[in-house]
Each structure stands twice: as C-alpha cells, then as structure tokens.
Coordinates of C-alpha atoms in Angstrom, one line a residue:
M1 CA 151.5 94.3 149.9
K2 CA 153.3 91.1 151.1
N3 CA 156.1 89.6 149.1
K4 CA 154.5 86.7 147.3
R5 CA 157.8 85.0 146.7
F6 CA 157.8 84.0 150.5
S7 CA 161.5 84.7 150.6
N8 CA 163.5 84.6 153.9
Y9 CA 160.6 84.2 156.3
I10 CA 158.4 81.6 157.8
I11 CA 154.8 80.9 157.0
V12 CA 153.6 78.9 160.0
V13 CA 151.6 75.8 158.9
T14 CA 150.6 77.1 155.5
V15 CA 148.5 75.0 153.2
L16 CA 151.6 74.2 151.2
L17 CA 153.5 73.1 154.3
L18 CA 150.6 70.9 155.4
A19 CA 150.3 69.4 152.0
A20 CA 153.9 68.6 152.0
C21 CA 153.7 67.0 155.4
N22 CA 150.6 65.0 154.4
K23 CA 152.5 63.8 151.3
Q24 CA 155.4 62.5 153.4
L25 CA 153.1 61.0 156.0
D26 CA 151.2 59.1 153.3
L27 CA 154.5 57.6 152.2
Y28 CA 155.1 56.0 155.6
P29 CA 153.1 55.9 158.9
K30 CA 154.9 57.2 162.0
D31 CA 154.8 53.8 163.6
A32 CA 156.4 52.0 160.7
L33 CA 159.6 50.2 161.4
S34 CA 160.9 50.4 157.8
E35 CA 160.2 52.8 154.9
P36 CA 161.9 51.6 151.8
T37 CA 160.7 54.3 149.5
F38 CA 161.4 57.4 151.6
F39 CA 164.6 59.4 152.6
K40 CA 165.8 58.9 149.0
N41 CA 166.8 62.4 148.2
A42 CA 167.2 66.0 149.5
N43 CA 163.5 66.8 148.7
D44 CA 162.4 64.0 151.0
L45 CA 164.6 65.4 153.8
K46 CA 163.0 68.8 153.3
L47 CA 159.5 67.4 153.3
Y48 CA 160.1 65.6 156.5
C49 CA 161.4 68.7 158.2
N50 CA 158.3 70.7 157.2
Q51 CA 156.1 69.0 159.8
F52 CA 158.0 70.7 162.7
Y53 CA 157.6 74.3 161.6
Q54 CA 154.2 74.5 163.1
N55 CA 156.0 74.3 166.5
L56 CA 157.9 77.5 166.2
P57 CA 157.3 79.7 169.3
V58 CA 155.1 82.4 167.8
Q59 CA 154.7 85.3 170.2
N60 CA 151.3 86.8 170.8
S61 CA 149.7 89.4 173.1
F62 CA 146.8 87.4 174.4
W63 CA 147.3 83.8 175.5
S64 CA 150.9 83.9 176.6
E65 CA 151.1 85.7 180.0
K66 CA 147.8 84.8 181.7
N67 CA 150.0 82.5 183.9
S68 CA 152.2 85.3 185.4
D69 CA 152.1 88.5 187.4
N70 CA 151.7 90.6 184.3
Q71 CA 148.0 89.8 183.5
V72 CA 144.8 89.0 185.5
P73 CA 142.5 86.8 183.5
L74 CA 138.8 86.5 184.4
D75 CA 139.3 82.8 184.9
A76 CA 142.0 82.3 187.5
D77 CA 144.9 80.2 186.4
D78 CA 144.6 76.9 188.2
F79 CA 148.3 76.3 188.4
L80 CA 149.1 79.6 190.1
Y81 CA 146.1 79.3 192.4
G82 CA 147.0 75.9 193.7
S83 CA 144.1 74.0 192.2
Y84 CA 146.2 72.1 189.6
V85 CA 146.0 68.4 190.2
V86 CA 148.4 65.7 189.1
P87 CA 147.0 64.5 185.7
V88 CA 146.5 60.8 185.1
S89 CA 147.9 61.2 181.5
G90 CA 148.9 64.0 179.2
G91 CA 150.0 67.0 181.1
G92 CA 152.7 67.8 178.5
W93 CA 154.3 64.3 178.8
D94 CA 154.3 63.7 175.1
W95 CA 157.4 62.5 173.3
S96 CA 156.0 62.2 169.7
Q97 CA 157.9 65.3 168.4
I98 CA 161.2 64.2 169.9
R99 CA 160.6 60.8 168.5
G100 CA 160.0 62.4 165.1
C101 CA 163.3 64.2 165.3
N102 CA 165.2 61.0 166.2
Y103 CA 163.4 59.1 163.5
F104 CA 164.9 61.4 160.9
L105 CA 168.4 61.4 162.5
Q106 CA 168.6 57.6 162.2
R107 CA 167.6 57.6 158.5
Y108 CA 168.7 60.8 156.7
Q109 CA 172.0 59.3 155.5
R110 CA 170.0 57.2 153.0
A111 CA 169.3 60.2 150.9
N112 CA 171.2 60.7 147.7
A113 CA 172.6 64.2 148.5
D114 CA 175.9 65.8 149.4
E115 CA 176.9 66.1 153.0
A116 CA 176.4 69.9 153.2
T117 CA 172.8 69.5 152.0
K118 CA 172.1 66.7 154.4
N119 CA 173.7 68.6 157.3
K120 CA 171.4 71.6 156.5
Y121 CA 168.3 69.5 157.2
V122 CA 170.0 67.7 160.1
A123 CA 170.6 71.2 161.5
E124 CA 166.8 72.0 161.2
I125 CA 165.9 68.8 163.0
R126 CA 168.5 69.4 165.8
F127 CA 167.2 73.0 166.1
F128 CA 163.7 71.6 166.8
R129 CA 164.9 68.8 169.1
A130 CA 166.8 71.4 171.2
L131 CA 163.5 73.4 171.4
F132 CA 161.4 70.4 172.3
Y133 CA 163.9 69.2 175.0
W134 CA 164.2 72.6 176.5
Q135 CA 160.5 72.7 176.8
K136 CA 160.5 69.4 178.6
V137 CA 163.2 70.4 181.0
K138 CA 161.3 73.6 181.8
A139 CA 158.2 71.6 182.6
F140 CA 159.6 68.6 184.3
G141 CA 163.3 69.1 185.2
D142 CA 165.1 65.8 184.9
V143 CA 163.7 63.9 181.9
P144 CA 164.7 60.8 179.9
W145 CA 167.1 61.6 177.1
L146 CA 166.0 59.7 174.0
N147 CA 168.3 59.8 170.9
T148 CA 166.5 57.0 169.0
D149 CA 163.0 56.8 167.8
L150 CA 160.8 54.6 170.1
T151 CA 159.3 51.4 168.8
D152 CA 157.3 48.7 170.5
T153 CA 160.5 46.8 171.2
S154 CA 162.5 49.8 172.5
T155 CA 162.3 48.7 176.1
A156 CA 165.4 50.4 177.3
S157 CA 164.2 53.7 175.9
L158 CA 160.6 53.4 176.7
Y159 CA 161.3 52.6 180.3
G160 CA 164.6 54.5 180.8
S161 CA 165.6 56.6 183.8
R162 CA 165.4 60.4 184.0
M163 CA 168.6 62.1 183.0
P164 CA 169.7 65.0 185.3
H165 CA 168.6 68.5 184.1
K166 CA 172.2 69.7 183.5
Q167 CA 173.1 66.7 181.3
V168 CA 170.0 67.1 179.2
M169 CA 170.7 70.8 178.7
D170 CA 174.3 70.0 177.7
A171 CA 172.9 67.8 175.0
V172 CA 170.5 70.6 174.0
L173 CA 173.5 73.0 173.7
A174 CA 175.3 70.4 171.4
D175 CA 172.2 70.4 169.2
L176 CA 172.2 74.2 169.1
N177 CA 175.9 74.4 168.2
F178 CA 175.3 72.0 165.3
A179 CA 172.4 74.1 164.1
V180 CA 174.3 77.4 164.1
T181 CA 177.2 75.8 162.3
N182 CA 175.2 74.0 159.6
L183 CA 172.2 76.2 158.9
P184 CA 172.7 78.6 155.9
D185 CA 173.3 82.3 156.3
L186 CA 170.4 84.7 155.7
N187 CA 171.4 85.5 152.2
A188 CA 171.7 81.8 151.2
V189 CA 168.6 80.4 152.9
D190 CA 166.0 78.6 150.9
A191 CA 162.6 80.4 150.8
G192 CA 160.7 80.1 154.0
R193 CA 163.2 78.0 156.0
L194 CA 165.3 78.3 159.2
H195 CA 168.6 80.1 158.9
K196 CA 171.7 80.6 161.0
Y197 CA 170.5 83.7 162.9
A198 CA 167.2 82.0 163.9
A199 CA 169.3 79.3 165.5
Y200 CA 171.5 81.9 167.2
S201 CA 168.4 83.5 168.5
L202 CA 167.1 80.3 170.0
M203 CA 170.6 79.7 171.5
S204 CA 170.6 83.2 173.0
R205 CA 167.2 82.5 174.6
I206 CA 167.8 79.0 175.9
C207 CA 171.3 79.7 177.2
L208 CA 170.2 82.8 179.1
W209 CA 167.4 80.8 180.6
E210 CA 169.7 77.9 181.5
G211 CA 172.6 80.0 182.8
T212 CA 170.4 82.0 185.1
F213 CA 168.4 79.0 186.2
R214 CA 171.7 77.3 187.2
K215 CA 172.8 80.3 189.1
Y216 CA 169.6 81.1 191.0
H217 CA 168.6 77.5 191.7
G218 CA 172.1 76.7 192.9
L219 CA 173.0 74.1 190.3
G220 CA 176.3 75.6 189.5
D221 CA 178.3 75.7 186.2
E222 CA 176.3 78.7 184.9
T223 CA 179.2 80.6 183.4
A224 CA 179.5 78.5 180.2
Y225 CA 175.8 79.1 179.4
L226 CA 175.9 82.8 180.1
N227 CA 178.9 83.0 177.9
A228 CA 177.1 81.0 175.2
A229 CA 174.1 83.5 175.5
V230 CA 176.6 86.3 174.9
T231 CA 178.2 84.6 171.9
A232 CA 174.9 83.8 170.3
S233 CA 173.5 87.3 170.9
E234 CA 176.6 89.0 169.5
A235 CA 176.5 86.8 166.5
V236 CA 173.1 88.2 165.7
M237 CA 174.1 91.8 166.6
N238 CA 177.4 91.7 164.6
S239 CA 175.7 90.2 161.5
G240 CA 174.5 93.7 160.4
N241 CA 171.2 92.1 159.3
Y242 CA 169.0 93.5 162.2
D243 CA 168.1 96.7 163.9
I244 CA 165.4 98.2 166.1
Y245 CA 162.4 99.3 164.1
S246 CA 161.9 103.1 164.2
T247 CA 160.4 105.7 161.9
G248 CA 161.3 108.6 164.2
N249 CA 157.8 108.6 165.8
P250 CA 158.5 107.7 169.5
A251 CA 154.8 108.0 170.5
T252 CA 153.7 105.4 168.0
D253 CA 156.6 103.3 166.7
Y254 CA 156.4 100.6 169.4
Y255 CA 152.7 100.2 169.0
N256 CA 152.9 100.2 165.2
L257 CA 155.6 97.5 165.2
F258 CA 153.0 94.9 166.2
I259 CA 150.2 95.8 163.8
Q260 CA 152.1 95.3 160.5
E261 CA 150.9 93.2 157.7
D262 CA 154.3 92.5 156.3
L263 CA 157.3 91.9 158.6
S264 CA 159.4 90.2 155.9
K265 CA 161.5 93.3 155.3
N266 CA 161.3 94.7 158.9
R267 CA 164.9 94.5 160.3
E268 CA 163.6 93.8 163.8
A269 CA 162.1 90.6 162.6
I270 CA 164.8 87.9 162.8
L271 CA 162.1 85.3 162.1
P272 CA 158.5 86.4 161.6
A273 CA 155.4 84.3 161.2
I274 CA 153.7 85.5 157.9
Y275 CA 149.9 85.5 157.5
I276 CA 148.4 85.9 154.0
Q277 CA 144.7 86.0 153.1
N278 CA 143.3 82.7 151.8
V279 CA 146.6 81.0 152.7
L280 CA 147.0 81.3 156.5
T281 CA 145.4 83.8 158.8
Q282 CA 145.1 84.3 162.6
N283 CA 142.6 85.7 165.0
L284 CA 144.6 87.8 167.5
T285 CA 143.0 91.2 167.0
R286 CA 139.5 89.9 167.4
E287 CA 140.5 88.0 170.5
L288 CA 142.1 91.0 172.1
G289 CA 138.9 92.9 171.5
E290 CA 137.3 90.6 174.1
S291 CA 140.3 89.1 175.8
S292 CA 138.9 88.4 179.2
T293 CA 142.2 89.6 180.7
G294 CA 144.1 92.8 181.3
F295 CA 147.4 93.9 182.7
S296 CA 147.8 93.8 186.5
K297 CA 148.3 96.6 188.8
N298 CA 151.7 95.2 189.6
F299 CA 152.8 95.3 186.0
V300 CA 151.6 98.8 185.5
R301 CA 153.4 100.0 188.6
S302 CA 156.7 98.7 187.1
F303 CA 156.8 101.4 184.4
L304 CA 159.4 104.0 185.1
C305 CA 158.7 107.7 184.7
K306 CA 160.0 109.3 181.6
D307 CA 163.0 110.7 183.6
G308 CA 164.2 107.1 184.1
L309 CA 163.2 107.0 187.8
P310 CA 160.8 104.7 189.4
T311 CA 157.5 106.1 190.6
A312 CA 158.6 105.9 194.3
L313 CA 161.4 108.4 193.5
S314 CA 160.4 110.5 190.5
P315 CA 158.8 114.0 191.1
L316 CA 157.0 113.5 187.7
Y317 CA 154.7 110.7 189.0
K318 CA 151.1 112.0 189.2
G319 CA 149.7 109.1 191.2
D320 CA 147.1 106.6 190.1
D321 CA 143.7 108.1 191.1
S322 CA 142.8 107.9 187.4
L323 CA 144.3 106.0 184.4
E324 CA 145.1 109.4 182.7
A325 CA 147.1 110.5 185.8
E326 CA 148.8 107.2 186.0
A327 CA 149.9 107.4 182.3
T328 CA 151.2 110.9 182.6
N329 CA 155.0 111.4 182.4
R330 CA 155.6 107.6 182.2
D331 CA 157.7 105.5 179.9
P332 CA 156.1 106.1 176.5
R333 CA 155.5 102.4 176.1
F334 CA 152.8 102.8 178.7
R335 CA 150.4 104.4 176.2
Q336 CA 151.5 102.0 173.5
L337 CA 150.8 98.9 175.5
I338 CA 147.7 100.1 177.5
A339 CA 144.7 101.9 176.0
T340 CA 144.4 105.4 177.3
R341 CA 142.2 108.4 176.4
G342 CA 142.3 109.2 172.6
F343 CA 143.5 105.7 171.5
V344 CA 141.7 104.7 168.3
L345 CA 140.1 101.3 168.9
L346 CA 138.5 100.9 165.4
N347 CA 138.4 102.8 162.1
N348 CA 134.8 102.3 161.0
A349 CA 133.9 101.8 157.3
D350 CA 132.0 105.1 157.3
G351 CA 135.1 107.1 158.2
T352 CA 134.2 107.5 161.8
K353 CA 136.4 106.2 164.6
N354 CA 135.8 104.4 167.9
I355 CA 137.9 106.4 170.4
F356 CA 138.9 105.2 173.8
K357 CA 137.5 107.5 176.5
L358 CA 137.2 105.4 179.7
P359 CA 138.8 102.2 180.8
Q360 CA 136.4 99.3 179.8
I361 CA 135.9 97.9 183.3
G362 CA 133.0 95.7 183.9
T363 CA 133.5 94.1 180.4
A364 CA 135.5 91.2 179.1
T365 CA 137.6 93.6 177.0
A366 CA 139.6 94.9 180.0
P367 CA 138.4 93.6 183.3
T368 CA 141.3 95.2 185.2
G369 CA 140.9 98.5 183.4
Y370 CA 144.3 98.1 181.8
M371 CA 143.4 97.1 178.3
I372 CA 146.1 95.3 176.3
I373 CA 146.6 97.0 172.9
K374 CA 149.8 95.3 171.8
A375 CA 148.9 93.8 168.4
L376 CA 145.4 95.3 168.5
S377 CA 144.8 96.8 165.1
P378 CA 142.1 99.5 164.4
D379 CA 141.7 98.1 160.9
P380 CA 138.2 96.5 160.7
A381 CA 139.5 93.8 158.3
Q382 CA 141.7 92.5 161.1
W383 CA 138.6 92.1 163.3
N384 CA 136.9 89.5 161.1
A385 CA 136.9 86.2 162.8
G386 CA 139.9 84.1 162.0
Q387 CA 140.9 86.4 159.1
S388 CA 143.7 88.6 160.4
T389 CA 146.7 89.0 158.2
L390 CA 148.9 90.8 160.7
D391 CA 152.3 89.2 161.0
L392 CA 153.7 88.0 164.3
F393 CA 157.2 87.6 165.7
I394 CA 159.0 84.3 166.4
F395 CA 162.3 85.9 167.1
R396 CA 162.6 89.7 167.6
Y397 CA 165.9 91.7 167.7
A398 CA 164.9 93.6 170.8
E399 CA 164.9 90.3 172.8
I400 CA 168.5 89.6 171.6
L401 CA 169.6 92.9 172.9
L402 CA 167.9 92.3 176.3
N403 CA 169.5 88.9 176.4
E404 CA 172.9 90.3 175.8
A405 CA 172.5 93.0 178.5
E406 CA 171.3 90.5 181.1
A407 CA 173.9 87.9 180.4
K408 CA 176.7 90.4 180.5
A409 CA 175.3 91.8 183.8
E410 CA 175.2 88.3 185.3
L411 CA 178.8 87.8 184.2
G412 CA 179.9 91.2 185.8
Q413 CA 180.7 92.5 182.3
C414 CA 177.9 95.0 181.7
T415 CA 179.5 98.4 181.0
Q416 CA 177.9 101.6 179.9
T417 CA 178.9 100.7 176.3
V418 CA 177.0 97.4 176.6
L419 CA 173.9 99.3 177.8
D420 CA 174.3 101.8 175.0
N421 CA 174.4 99.0 172.4
T422 CA 171.4 97.2 173.8
I423 CA 168.9 98.7 176.2
N424 CA 169.4 102.3 175.2
K425 CA 168.9 101.4 171.5
I426 CA 165.5 99.9 172.5
R427 CA 164.7 103.0 174.6
D428 CA 165.6 105.4 171.8
R429 CA 162.7 104.0 169.7
V430 CA 160.3 105.5 172.2
G431 CA 162.3 108.5 173.3
M432 CA 162.8 107.1 176.8
A433 CA 165.7 108.4 179.1
H434 CA 168.8 106.3 178.8
M435 CA 169.9 103.8 181.4
A436 CA 173.1 105.1 182.9
I437 CA 175.1 103.0 185.3
A438 CA 176.5 106.0 187.1
S439 CA 173.1 107.3 188.0
L440 CA 171.1 104.1 188.8
V441 CA 169.3 104.2 192.1
K442 CA 167.6 101.3 193.8
D443 CA 163.8 101.4 193.7
P444 CA 162.5 101.3 197.3
A445 CA 159.6 99.3 195.9
S446 CA 161.7 96.9 194.0
D447 CA 160.5 93.3 193.5
F448 CA 164.1 92.2 194.0
P449 CA 165.4 94.2 197.0
A450 CA 168.5 92.1 197.4
L451 CA 169.5 92.2 193.8
P452 CA 172.2 94.6 192.4
V453 CA 170.5 97.6 191.0
L454 CA 171.9 97.0 187.5
I455 CA 170.4 93.5 187.2
D456 CA 167.2 94.7 188.8
E457 CA 166.7 97.5 186.2
I458 CA 167.6 95.2 183.3
R459 CA 164.9 92.8 184.5
R460 CA 162.5 95.7 184.6
E461 CA 163.4 96.7 181.1
R462 CA 162.8 93.2 179.9
R463 CA 159.4 93.1 181.6
I464 CA 158.2 96.3 179.8
E465 CA 159.7 95.7 176.3
L466 CA 158.6 92.0 176.1
A467 CA 155.2 92.5 177.8
A468 CA 152.6 90.0 176.5
D469 CA 155.2 88.2 174.4
G470 CA 155.1 85.1 176.5
F471 CA 158.4 85.4 178.5
R472 CA 157.3 86.4 181.9
F473 CA 156.5 83.0 183.5
D474 CA 159.8 81.5 182.2
D475 CA 161.6 84.5 183.6
I476 CA 160.1 84.0 187.0
I477 CA 161.0 80.4 187.0
R478 CA 164.7 80.9 185.9
W479 CA 165.2 83.7 188.5
K480 CA 163.7 81.5 191.2
A481 CA 161.3 84.3 191.8
G482 CA 158.0 82.5 192.3
E483 CA 157.2 84.4 195.4
L484 CA 156.5 87.4 193.2
I485 CA 153.2 85.7 192.5
Q486 CA 152.2 86.2 196.1
N487 CA 152.1 90.0 195.8
P488 CA 148.4 91.0 196.1
E489 CA 148.9 93.6 193.3
T490 CA 149.4 90.8 190.8
I491 CA 145.7 90.0 190.9
L492 CA 144.4 93.6 191.2
G493 CA 143.4 96.1 188.5
M494 CA 143.3 99.9 188.3
K495 CA 142.1 102.2 191.1
L496 CA 138.4 102.8 190.9
T497 CA 137.8 105.8 193.1
P498 CA 134.3 107.0 193.8
A499 CA 135.0 109.9 191.4
V500 CA 136.0 107.6 188.6
R501 CA 133.1 105.2 189.3
A502 CA 130.7 108.1 188.9
Q503 CA 131.7 108.6 185.3
Y504 CA 130.3 105.2 184.3
P505 CA 126.7 104.0 183.9
A506 CA 125.7 102.3 187.1
S507 CA 124.8 99.2 185.1
Q508 CA 128.3 98.8 183.9
V509 CA 130.1 99.1 187.2
S510 CA 127.6 97.7 189.6
G511 CA 129.3 94.3 189.8
V512 CA 132.9 95.6 189.8
Q513 CA 134.5 94.9 193.2
V514 CA 137.3 96.8 194.8
D515 CA 139.6 96.2 197.8
A516 CA 140.1 98.5 200.8
N517 CA 142.3 100.8 198.7
N518 CA 139.8 101.0 195.8
Y519 CA 141.8 98.7 193.4
I520 CA 139.7 96.4 191.2
R521 CA 139.4 92.9 192.5
L522 CA 138.4 90.2 190.0
Y523 CA 138.4 87.4 192.4
T524 CA 136.1 88.1 195.4
S525 CA 137.2 85.0 197.3
I526 CA 140.9 85.4 196.8
T527 CA 143.0 88.3 198.1
S528 CA 146.4 86.9 197.2
R529 CA 148.1 83.8 195.8
V530 CA 150.4 81.4 197.6
W531 CA 153.5 80.2 195.9
K532 CA 154.9 76.8 196.7
D533 CA 158.3 75.7 195.5
K534 CA 156.9 72.6 194.0
M535 CA 155.4 74.9 191.3
Y536 CA 158.9 75.4 189.8
L537 CA 158.1 72.1 188.0
Y538 CA 155.0 70.4 186.8
P539 CA 154.2 66.9 188.0
I540 CA 154.7 63.7 185.9
P541 CA 151.3 62.1 185.1
T542 CA 150.5 59.2 187.4
Q543 CA 150.0 56.8 184.5
E544 CA 153.6 57.4 183.4
L545 CA 154.9 56.7 186.9
T546 CA 152.9 53.4 186.9
L547 CA 154.2 52.3 183.5
N548 CA 157.8 53.3 184.2
Q549 CA 159.1 53.0 187.8
N550 CA 162.4 54.5 186.6
L551 CA 160.7 57.9 186.5
L552 CA 160.2 57.8 190.3
P553 CA 160.3 59.7 192.5
Q554 CA 157.6 62.2 191.4
N555 CA 158.7 65.8 191.2
P556 CA 159.1 67.3 194.7
G557 CA 155.9 68.3 196.5
W558 CA 153.5 66.6 194.0

C-alpha cells in the first residue's frame, strides 16, 4: 500500500496541488501588474511554485517515442514524413511558463521569510525555468532570453531579438547551479517537493544533451558541459541514496520495475510520479492495450545477443523468421520490453490468464508485431479507463549511470572501472554479459560506422535500457544523427513469412502488407523516410515573425 504521508516524492497535479494553485491564482490574475496581498510569507512562495509541478517530465511507454526510429505508429508522424507545415500560431512558441517563473523572481523578496527559505523556492523556480528554456532551445535553437515577466508595456522584451543557443544554455546552466546549491537534501526535503538530487538529475540530462549537441553540431565549447554532466551524475551516484532495482530475478526484474504501484521507496526512483486512487490516476496500461504503435524492426535488431555480441557477429543468433527465434539468446530485456510466447497479458477475475501466443499483427495492439509491454500490467484494475495507480518515473537512476558513461566516453575518460560502475550495474539486473572495453568489436551493421566502438556501444545500451522512456528523438538530435530516420527498417515490423502467416486466421492478416523480404509494412505508399537538416529545429510560427521582425530570419529551410 502506498505511503499516505506523501513523503519524499512527487504527486503530479494532485487535487491538493491544483487547489493550492487555484487559491493563489484567485489572489491575483496572471496579467495583473500589482498584487498587494500576495508574496507575503513562505507559504505564498510555496503555493506559487506548486503550479509548475505539472510540467515535470514524466516518462511513459506509449506517447513518447512515436517520433523516432524506435516505434512505428499507425498514423505516420507528420514531422518525420515531411508533411509538417509552418504553423501560423502556436507550434510550441508559448512563453507563459517562463513568464510565470520570472514573475516570481521579481517579487519573492517581499515575503517575510529568512533567506534560506526564500532561496529554496527560488531554486524550485529556477529549476523549472531551466527546464522550460532547454525545451525552447531544443525546439527552436536561438530564442529570446526573458528574465522579466512580460506586460503590455514590455516592448523591449516582447519584441526582443533571439539570443544565440550557446548563451541561452549558459543561462540555463546558471539556473541549474543555483538549484542544486539551494534545494534541500533528500532527508530534509518538504513532503512532495523537489530536492537537490532531482536538480542534479536534470543537470545531468541537460548538460549531456548540450555537450554532445555542441560537439556534433560543431558549436564548440562542449567540454564544460560534458564535465558538468559528469559532476551532476557523480553527485547522484556518490550520494548513496540510489541504486539499480533488483530482486535477483533477471528474467522479470526489468519488466516488474515499471508496473509498481509504489515507487516511493524504490531506490531507482530519484523522483517518481505517484498515482493514488481517488486522488490522481493515469491511463497508460489501457492505452498500451490498444496503442496503435509497436517497436520497429530497426529497434529490435539493435538488441545484442546474450553473449554481448551483435547479431551480425554472434553464433547464438537464431535469425528472425519468427518472433520466438528472434528473441532466443538475446539480451534478456528483449522479452521484458516486447511480448513473446508465454507472456501474461491479463489476469482475469475468474483466475484464468490471457497468455500471449502469437504477435498481435493486424490489430491496433501491436501493428508491427513487436508489442510494447513496458508498463503494461496484467492487473485488471490497471486496465480500467483512467484509473491506473501504477507509479511512473520522472528521474530514474539508470539514466544517470548511462549519462555518466556517455559523458566520460566523450571526454576520453571512460575506463573499465567507469563501465563497471555504470553500464555493467544496469546489465547485472538482467543477467546480461558485461561490457568489456578490451573485447569490444565494431558491429558491421552499426548505425554509426565512423564512431569509436565504445561510444557506439554506449549509445546502443542507452537505446535499449531507456526504450519508450521518451529520450530517443532528443538523442538523435543531439548526435546530429537525423539520417537514421531514413533507414527503411525504422518503419518496418517483424518478418511475416508464409509459414507464420498460415498460423493466423485469414481475416486477421488479410490486410497486413509486407515488403519484398516479408517484413510488415504499415505504410503502403511509403518505403522510407527522407531526413532534411531543417528538421533539427522546428519553425517559428509565421504570426510571431510578423509581430516581431527581430525574430527573423526563420529557422533554416523553413
């Protein structure tokens, strides 16, 4: 049963939080120029900060990677298929959250509270401002830097110029440094609020992204950010608060990690999103049951064999003429991410079980044949519409270990000890062969043929461990690897040989199309995607360019 004291974890947009936000919003409208009765004490600062918690980046296994090479949705992603058009308005060009942060920063000193208390809430706001600005930079590149709240007389801010990407991110790093310095330690945090290691986790994520983006996009000055990613990662690692979840059952521990009703005491959860019946629930399991997406052939091919070798080199690989053959002798996470024979889909109320027998092709459950089971619970209570109480991750310790390994490798500092303290701890959970620098061999089918083998294999490990957590598109962007999207296997499913097709009722598979090699094709009119470098950024809405000529020129290619 969940800890009802709500201690040391986040409940995303709970009824209490929303009530608090509504209370403070009643005290002053967002467009007010003065608010004489607010920001009077520490509780007001706390209430104001509450409104931003709903923006924490909760990971899920359904929505987050349809825009990458990992999944193939039934409805083709318009951005990746070149059909995205420059919007007139909207399109992510919304500054209300950043304005809300700046609004606080210009008024918090009014509160009757000691400086340490004030700085704690300033740290929360600067954590969120760093998150919001990073999201803007990822989408648009150079963006205006606003450090005041906009009003109808703020001409200079409203119509300011775009600040270069690197300068904006330097300001983001300053916000993160303030947050890690001033947020409380885990054992001193107020119930349900951000703490120091959540801030270090965001710093680890953002600084790895920025450091590698600078390197692979040729911006320069990447070393400081890669070092910051290492510093942040090691602060979390050395805290002694976190570890990789394991019960000693390598065949099930990875799967079971994502179907837990209470992550508040799970040491892999740096910051979980907690869901409680009649307070806040989610709908992920039900959505996964009819997800209208599935893993891609390209993603599935990336699993190593259990000997640690790629399929192109391992004698253990059994080929892919059937899903069962394809899963045999592979990284144990294969069967914990993808439904295979014997997987329990649902525990029925009468004690019977719905057991997976054949890939559910020809359905919305798994149109590629590779059914996503990460966070898919067999508990029938979790299938009730909008009533799931499974907790989700915001920051997970495994990501921190992967960030550390990659940043160290990019800096030329990744030793076997580093791997043993990071990637091999993750692999131990599932009983996977260790990564050993001395025995690494380049995969002849690597997506990154020119990359050093160590960095190549760390990227592969990240792809597998964080599959469906929402990182893949950001990774492709920061590595300047958009051309991966052009691989035809990124929009193909499993092999459907005549022998496998014969196992299905004709009515189920009559409309399933395959290519010349018998791989499932979801898009009959598209055989591959075309990447254009303009897609590294989204376009600025045309209305914004009309209103503010200082935003010109439009992002390249748009």
